[in-house]
Tab-separated table of N, CA and C in Angstrom:
chain	number	residue	atom	x	y	z
A	125	MET	N	70.978	111.229	187.219
A	125	MET	CA	71.864	110.364	188.237
A	125	MET	C	72.513	109.862	187.746
A	126	CYS	N	73.372	110.106	188.259
A	126	CYS	CA	74.666	108.683	187.922
A	126	CYS	C	74.866	108.072	189.870
A	127	MET	N	75.614	106.561	188.985
A	127	MET	CA	76.304	105.460	189.727
A	127	MET	C	76.609	106.338	191.158
A	128	ARG	N	76.192	105.653	191.809
A	128	ARG	CA	77.452	106.011	193.338
A	128	ARG	C	77.925	104.608	193.933
A	129	ILE	N	79.179	104.210	193.469
A	129	ILE	CA	79.654	103.283	194.375
A	129	ILE	C	79.879	103.125	196.252
A	130	ILE	N	79.208	102.151	196.827
A	130	ILE	CA	79.614	102.230	198.135
A	130	ILE	C	81.237	101.586	198.994
A	131	ARG	N	82.272	102.228	199.512
A	131	ARG	CA	82.965	101.760	200.086
A	131	ARG	C	83.450	101.467	198.880
A	132	THR	N	84.526	102.264	198.258
A	132	THR	CA	85.943	102.122	197.212
A	132	THR	C	86.731	101.327	197.592
A	133	LYS	N	87.395	101.401	199.317
A	133	LYS	CA	88.102	101.443	200.244
A	133	LYS	C	88.813	99.427	199.511
A	134	PRO	N	88.138	98.708	199.422
A	134	PRO	CA	88.537	96.991	199.042
A	134	PRO	C	89.221	97.106	197.704
A	135	LEU	N	88.970	98.246	196.970
A	135	LEU	CA	89.453	98.295	195.917
A	135	LEU	C	90.891	98.695	196.271
A	136	ILE	N	91.259	99.874	196.839
A	136	ILE	CA	92.369	100.290	197.099
A	136	ILE	C	93.561	99.894	198.267
A	137	GLU	N	92.915	99.032	198.780
A	137	GLU	CA	93.371	98.372	199.341
A	137	GLU	C	94.107	97.022	198.455
A	138	PHE	N	93.050	96.371	197.495
A	138	PHE	CA	93.357	95.451	196.617
A	138	PHE	C	94.540	96.009	195.796
A	139	TYR	N	94.375	97.243	195.078
A	139	TYR	CA	95.489	97.909	194.010
A	139	TYR	C	96.298	97.811	194.699
A	140	LYS	N	96.865	98.192	196.012
A	140	LYS	CA	98.358	98.328	196.865
A	140	LYS	C	99.372	97.093	196.547
A	141	LYS	N	98.181	96.059	197.134
A	141	LYS	CA	98.983	94.633	196.833
A	141	LYS	C	99.059	93.941	195.366
A	142	HIS	N	98.100	94.715	194.392
A	142	HIS	CA	98.385	94.219	193.456
A	142	HIS	C	98.420	95.206	192.274
A	143	PRO	N	99.898	96.411	192.199
A	143	PRO	CA	99.953	97.418	191.547
A	143	PRO	C	99.670	97.674	189.926
A	144	GLN	N	99.336	96.648	189.471
A	144	GLN	CA	98.880	95.974	187.645
A	144	GLN	C	97.069	96.250	187.753
A	145	ALA	N	96.891	96.377	188.818
A	145	ALA	CA	95.043	96.681	188.774
A	145	ALA	C	95.134	97.495	189.249
A	146	GLU	N	95.855	98.727	189.564
A	146	GLU	CA	95.670	100.208	190.047
A	146	GLU	C	95.126	101.061	188.474
A	147	ALA	N	95.609	100.676	187.506
A	147	ALA	CA	95.125	101.315	186.554
A	147	ALA	C	93.363	101.141	185.929
A	148	PRO	N	93.843	100.105	185.854
A	148	PRO	CA	91.971	99.431	185.532
A	148	PRO	C	90.916	100.022	186.317
A	149	LEU	N	91.412	99.538	187.648
A	149	LEU	CA	90.123	99.821	188.529
A	149	LEU	C	89.687	101.193	188.725
A	150	LYS	N	90.909	101.736	188.883
A	150	LYS	CA	90.526	103.769	188.814
A	150	LYS	C	90.049	103.701	187.692
A	151	ALA	N	90.426	103.269	186.579
A	151	ALA	CA	89.026	104.035	184.826
A	151	ALA	C	88.034	103.451	185.240
A	152	TRP	N	87.564	101.772	185.935
A	152	TRP	CA	86.540	101.117	186.163
A	152	TRP	C	85.657	102.114	187.394
A	153	VAL	N	86.161	102.968	187.600
A	153	VAL	CA	85.880	103.601	189.297
A	153	VAL	C	85.341	104.723	188.970
A	154	MET	N	86.112	105.342	187.630
A	154	MET	CA	86.005	106.882	186.914
A	154	MET	C	84.823	106.482	186.082
A	155	GLU	N	84.873	105.545	184.998
A	155	GLU	CA	83.185	105.514	184.210
A	155	GLU	C	82.474	104.786	184.704
A	156	THR	N	81.788	104.129	185.905
A	156	THR	CA	81.102	103.938	186.420
A	156	THR	C	80.447	104.876	187.495
A	157	LYS	N	81.168	106.258	188.058
A	157	LYS	CA	80.627	107.223	188.621
A	157	LYS	C	79.366	108.117	187.592
A	158	TYR	N	80.271	108.131	186.336
A	158	TYR	CA	79.420	108.737	185.308
A	158	TYR	C	78.447	108.083	184.763
A	159	LYS	N	78.253	107.328	184.860
A	159	LYS	CA	77.099	106.259	184.294
A	159	LYS	C	76.288	106.114	185.060
A	160	THR	N	74.325	105.740	184.373
A	160	THR	CA	73.514	105.490	184.637
A	160	THR	C	73.394	104.008	184.597
A	161	TRP	N	73.082	102.904	184.925
A	161	TRP	CA	72.617	101.660	184.578
A	161	TRP	C	71.013	102.126	185.112
A	162	ASP	N	70.348	101.891	184.471
A	162	ASP	CA	68.998	101.666	184.891
A	162	ASP	C	68.502	99.943	185.013
A	163	THR	N	69.755	98.950	183.905
A	163	THR	CA	69.175	97.457	183.677
A	163	THR	C	70.659	97.294	183.291
A	164	PRO	N	70.620	95.541	183.578
A	164	PRO	CA	71.354	94.917	183.145
A	164	PRO	C	72.202	95.395	182.033
A	165	HIS	N	70.928	95.823	180.881
A	165	HIS	CA	71.209	95.655	179.526
A	165	HIS	C	72.282	96.834	179.639
A	166	ASP	N	72.563	98.042	180.070
A	166	ASP	CA	72.737	98.701	179.972
A	166	ASP	C	74.710	98.832	180.273
A	167	ILE	N	74.422	97.845	181.304
A	167	ILE	CA	75.779	97.702	181.513
A	167	ILE	C	76.515	96.697	180.556
A	168	LYS	N	75.931	95.508	179.891
A	168	LYS	CA	76.131	94.548	178.615
A	168	LYS	C	76.337	96.148	177.237
A	169	ASN	N	75.705	97.034	177.170
A	169	ASN	CA	76.770	97.605	176.343
A	169	ASN	C	77.593	98.094	175.788
A	170	LEU	N	78.134	98.505	177.603
A	170	LEU	CA	79.391	98.999	177.856
A	170	LEU	C	80.327	98.258	178.233
A	171	HIS	N	80.394	96.861	178.586
A	171	HIS	CA	80.885	96.055	179.051
A	171	HIS	C	80.321	94.664	178.419
A	172	ARG	N	81.113	94.830	177.639
A	172	ARG	CA	80.705	93.086	176.679
A	172	ARG	C	80.737	91.864	177.697
A	173	SER	N	82.161	91.406	178.547
A	173	SER	CA	82.874	90.818	179.054
A	173	SER	C	82.037	90.667	180.278
A	174	ALA	N	81.322	91.880	180.666
A	174	ALA	CA	80.613	91.299	182.324
A	174	ALA	C	79.551	90.134	181.818
A	175	ASP	N	79.305	89.470	183.278
A	175	ASP	CA	78.794	88.065	183.290
A	175	ASP	C	77.979	89.102	183.974
A	176	ILE	N	75.936	88.860	184.229
A	176	ILE	CA	74.847	89.152	184.640
A	176	ILE	C	74.732	88.024	185.429
A	177	LEU	N	74.838	87.950	186.799
A	177	LEU	CA	74.640	87.156	187.655
A	177	LEU	C	72.830	87.209	188.364
A	178	PRO	N	72.342	86.299	188.710
A	178	PRO	CA	71.362	86.510	189.710
A	178	PRO	C	70.891	87.821	190.534
A	179	ASN	N	70.024	88.243	191.172
A	179	ASN	CA	69.907	89.270	192.523
A	179	ASN	C	71.384	90.611	192.017
A	180	ASN	N	70.806	91.196	190.761
A	180	ASN	CA	71.234	92.133	190.774
A	180	ASN	C	72.983	92.117	190.559
A	181	ARG	N	73.803	91.206	190.681
A	181	ARG	CA	74.957	90.773	190.612
A	181	ARG	C	75.963	90.737	189.011
A	182	VAL	N	76.417	91.598	189.194
A	182	VAL	CA	77.566	91.565	187.953
A	182	VAL	C	79.151	91.390	187.911
A	183	VAL	N	79.867	90.859	187.186
A	183	VAL	CA	81.101	89.703	187.532
A	183	VAL	C	81.477	91.076	186.004
A	184	PHE	N	83.184	91.768	186.481
A	184	PHE	CA	83.624	92.532	185.374
A	184	PHE	C	85.248	91.818	185.640
A	185	ASN	N	85.341	91.727	184.662
A	185	ASN	CA	86.445	91.159	183.712
A	185	ASN	C	87.802	92.802	184.083
A	186	ILE	N	88.665	92.925	185.308
A	186	ILE	CA	89.039	94.112	184.958
A	186	ILE	C	90.731	93.492	184.321
A	187	GLY	N	91.653	94.490	183.837
A	187	GLY	CA	92.650	94.494	183.965
A	187	GLY	C	93.277	93.566	182.515
A	188	GLY	N	92.530	93.232	181.472
A	188	GLY	CA	93.228	92.443	180.722
A	188	GLY	C	92.455	90.913	181.263
A	189	ASN	N	91.508	90.799	181.733
A	189	ASN	CA	90.884	89.314	182.639
A	189	ASN	C	91.103	88.586	183.785
A	190	ASN	N	92.868	89.721	183.723
A	190	ASN	CA	93.479	89.393	185.052
A	190	ASN	C	92.675	89.384	186.468
A	191	PHE	N	91.934	89.831	186.618
A	191	PHE	CA	91.294	89.893	188.300
A	191	PHE	C	89.535	90.388	187.222
A	192	ARG	N	89.308	90.097	188.903
A	192	ARG	CA	87.429	90.037	188.519
A	192	ARG	C	87.241	91.002	189.539
A	193	LEU	N	86.155	91.355	189.257
A	193	LEU	CA	85.453	92.613	190.203
A	193	LEU	C	83.857	91.959	190.194
A	194	ILE	N	82.777	91.386	191.651
A	194	ILE	CA	82.214	91.328	191.650
A	194	ILE	C	81.273	92.506	192.403
A	195	VAL	N	80.368	93.419	191.459
A	195	VAL	CA	79.223	94.107	192.579
A	195	VAL	C	78.230	94.027	192.942
A	196	LYS	N	77.219	94.222	193.483
A	196	LYS	CA	75.542	94.216	193.664
A	196	LYS	C	75.132	95.327	193.297
A	197	ILE	N	74.393	95.730	192.302
A	197	ILE	CA	73.109	96.829	192.022
A	197	ILE	C	72.158	97.201	192.036
A	198	ASN	N	71.980	98.131	192.617
A	198	ASN	CA	70.743	99.159	193.319
A	198	ASN	C	70.392	99.830	192.430
A	199	TYR	N	69.557	99.156	191.076
A	199	TYR	CA	69.631	100.078	189.873
A	199	TYR	C	68.247	101.270	190.131
A	200	ASN	N	67.164	100.875	191.324
A	200	ASN	CA	66.074	102.127	191.558
A	200	ASN	C	66.999	103.587	192.341
A	201	CYS	N	67.652	103.048	193.051
A	201	CYS	CA	68.865	104.014	193.651
A	201	CYS	C	70.362	104.129	192.973
A	202	ARG	N	70.421	103.431	192.123
A	202	ARG	CA	71.734	103.728	191.546
A	202	ARG	C	72.754	103.884	192.348
A	203	VAL	N	73.185	102.660	192.934
A	203	VAL	CA	74.095	102.312	194.566
A	203	VAL	C	74.553	100.665	193.647
A	204	VAL	N	75.793	100.792	193.921
A	204	VAL	CA	77.195	99.653	193.521
A	204	VAL	C	77.879	99.655	195.048
A	205	TYR	N	77.649	98.378	194.785
A	205	TYR	CA	78.197	98.084	195.865
A	205	TYR	C	79.502	96.384	195.709
A	206	ILE	N	80.111	96.684	196.110
A	206	ILE	CA	81.682	95.776	196.261
A	206	ILE	C	80.954	94.962	196.791
A	207	LYS	N	80.884	93.679	196.118
A	207	LYS	CA	81.027	92.339	196.970
A	207	LYS	C	82.508	91.811	196.734
A	208	PHE	N	83.276	91.916	195.973
A	208	PHE	CA	84.492	90.988	195.977
A	208	PHE	C	85.522	91.311	194.959
A	209	ILE	N	86.706	91.452	194.579
A	209	ILE	CA	87.812	91.888	194.265
A	209	ILE	C	89.004	90.755	193.943
A	210	GLY	N	89.345	90.220	193.155
A	210	GLY	CA	90.052	89.480	193.286
A	210	GLY	C	91.244	89.017	191.748
A	211	THR	N	92.048	87.628	192.426
A	211	THR	CA	92.702	87.333	191.103
A	211	THR	C	91.687	86.492	190.601
A	212	HIS	N	91.959	86.559	189.000
A	212	HIS	CA	91.431	85.075	188.127
A	212	HIS	C	91.221	83.931	189.140
A	213	ALA	N	92.547	83.657	189.192
A	213	ALA	CA	92.421	82.460	190.588
A	213	ALA	C	91.325	82.300	191.780
A	214	GLU	N	91.805	83.994	192.472
A	214	GLU	CA	91.053	83.389	193.318
A	214	GLU	C	89.615	83.592	193.482
A	215	TYR	N	88.815	83.998	192.025
A	215	TYR	CA	87.334	83.634	191.980
A	215	TYR	C	87.251	82.620	191.671
A	216	ASP	N	87.835	81.775	191.392
A	216	ASP	CA	87.863	80.530	190.792
A	216	ASP	C	87.195	79.299	191.962
A	217	LYS	N	88.011	80.170	193.027
A	217	LYS	CA	87.494	79.414	194.397
A	217	LYS	C	86.097	79.928	194.857
A	218	ILE	N	85.427	80.804	194.248
A	218	ILE	CA	84.339	81.196	195.284
A	218	ILE	C	83.220	81.265	194.654
A	219	ASN	N	81.996	81.466	195.348
A	219	ASN	CA	80.596	81.527	194.570
A	219	ASN	C	80.156	82.431	194.212
A	220	ALA	N	80.537	83.275	192.694
A	220	ALA	CA	80.185	84.786	192.720
A	220	ALA	C	78.702	85.280	193.135
A	221	GLU	N	77.410	84.253	192.922
A	221	GLU	CA	76.337	84.476	193.681
A	221	GLU	C	76.105	84.857	195.015
A	222	ALA	N	76.849	84.772	196.254
A	222	ALA	CA	76.447	84.445	197.194
A	222	ALA	C	77.951	85.684	198.264
A	223	VAL	N	79.254	85.679	197.451
A	223	VAL	CA	80.379	86.547	198.112
A	223	VAL	C	80.197	87.730	198.549
A	224	ASP	N	80.207	88.012	199.688
A	224	ASP	CA	80.077	88.865	200.184
A	224	ASP	C	81.473	89.126	201.202
A	225	ALA	N	82.463	89.859	200.950
A	225	ALA	CA	83.742	89.826	201.295
A	225	ALA	C	83.500	91.041	202.123
A	226	TYR	N	82.670	92.055	201.676
A	226	TYR	CA	83.290	93.234	202.132
A	226	TYR	C	81.678	94.040	202.773
């Protein structure tokens, strides 16, 4: 059973404002939909630069580290919740462990 992403609309809205993020975000969505992540270790095997945070949160570097995507993952249900997408500068202004922009 593959991962299911809840609400990709924030990603679409983001790449409409930042066209250079479109291809990397679409690639992340396609890859995520066809993977099965049972543990944070599974993510790190694929995304070495991903940061694993408490409470099942993960920070992905998108587009050559120009953008940051924060998700929360329910590993048992294989569900990925988008919590934040922003530029690196925007990311530096938030608390990655608490942000819930969507």
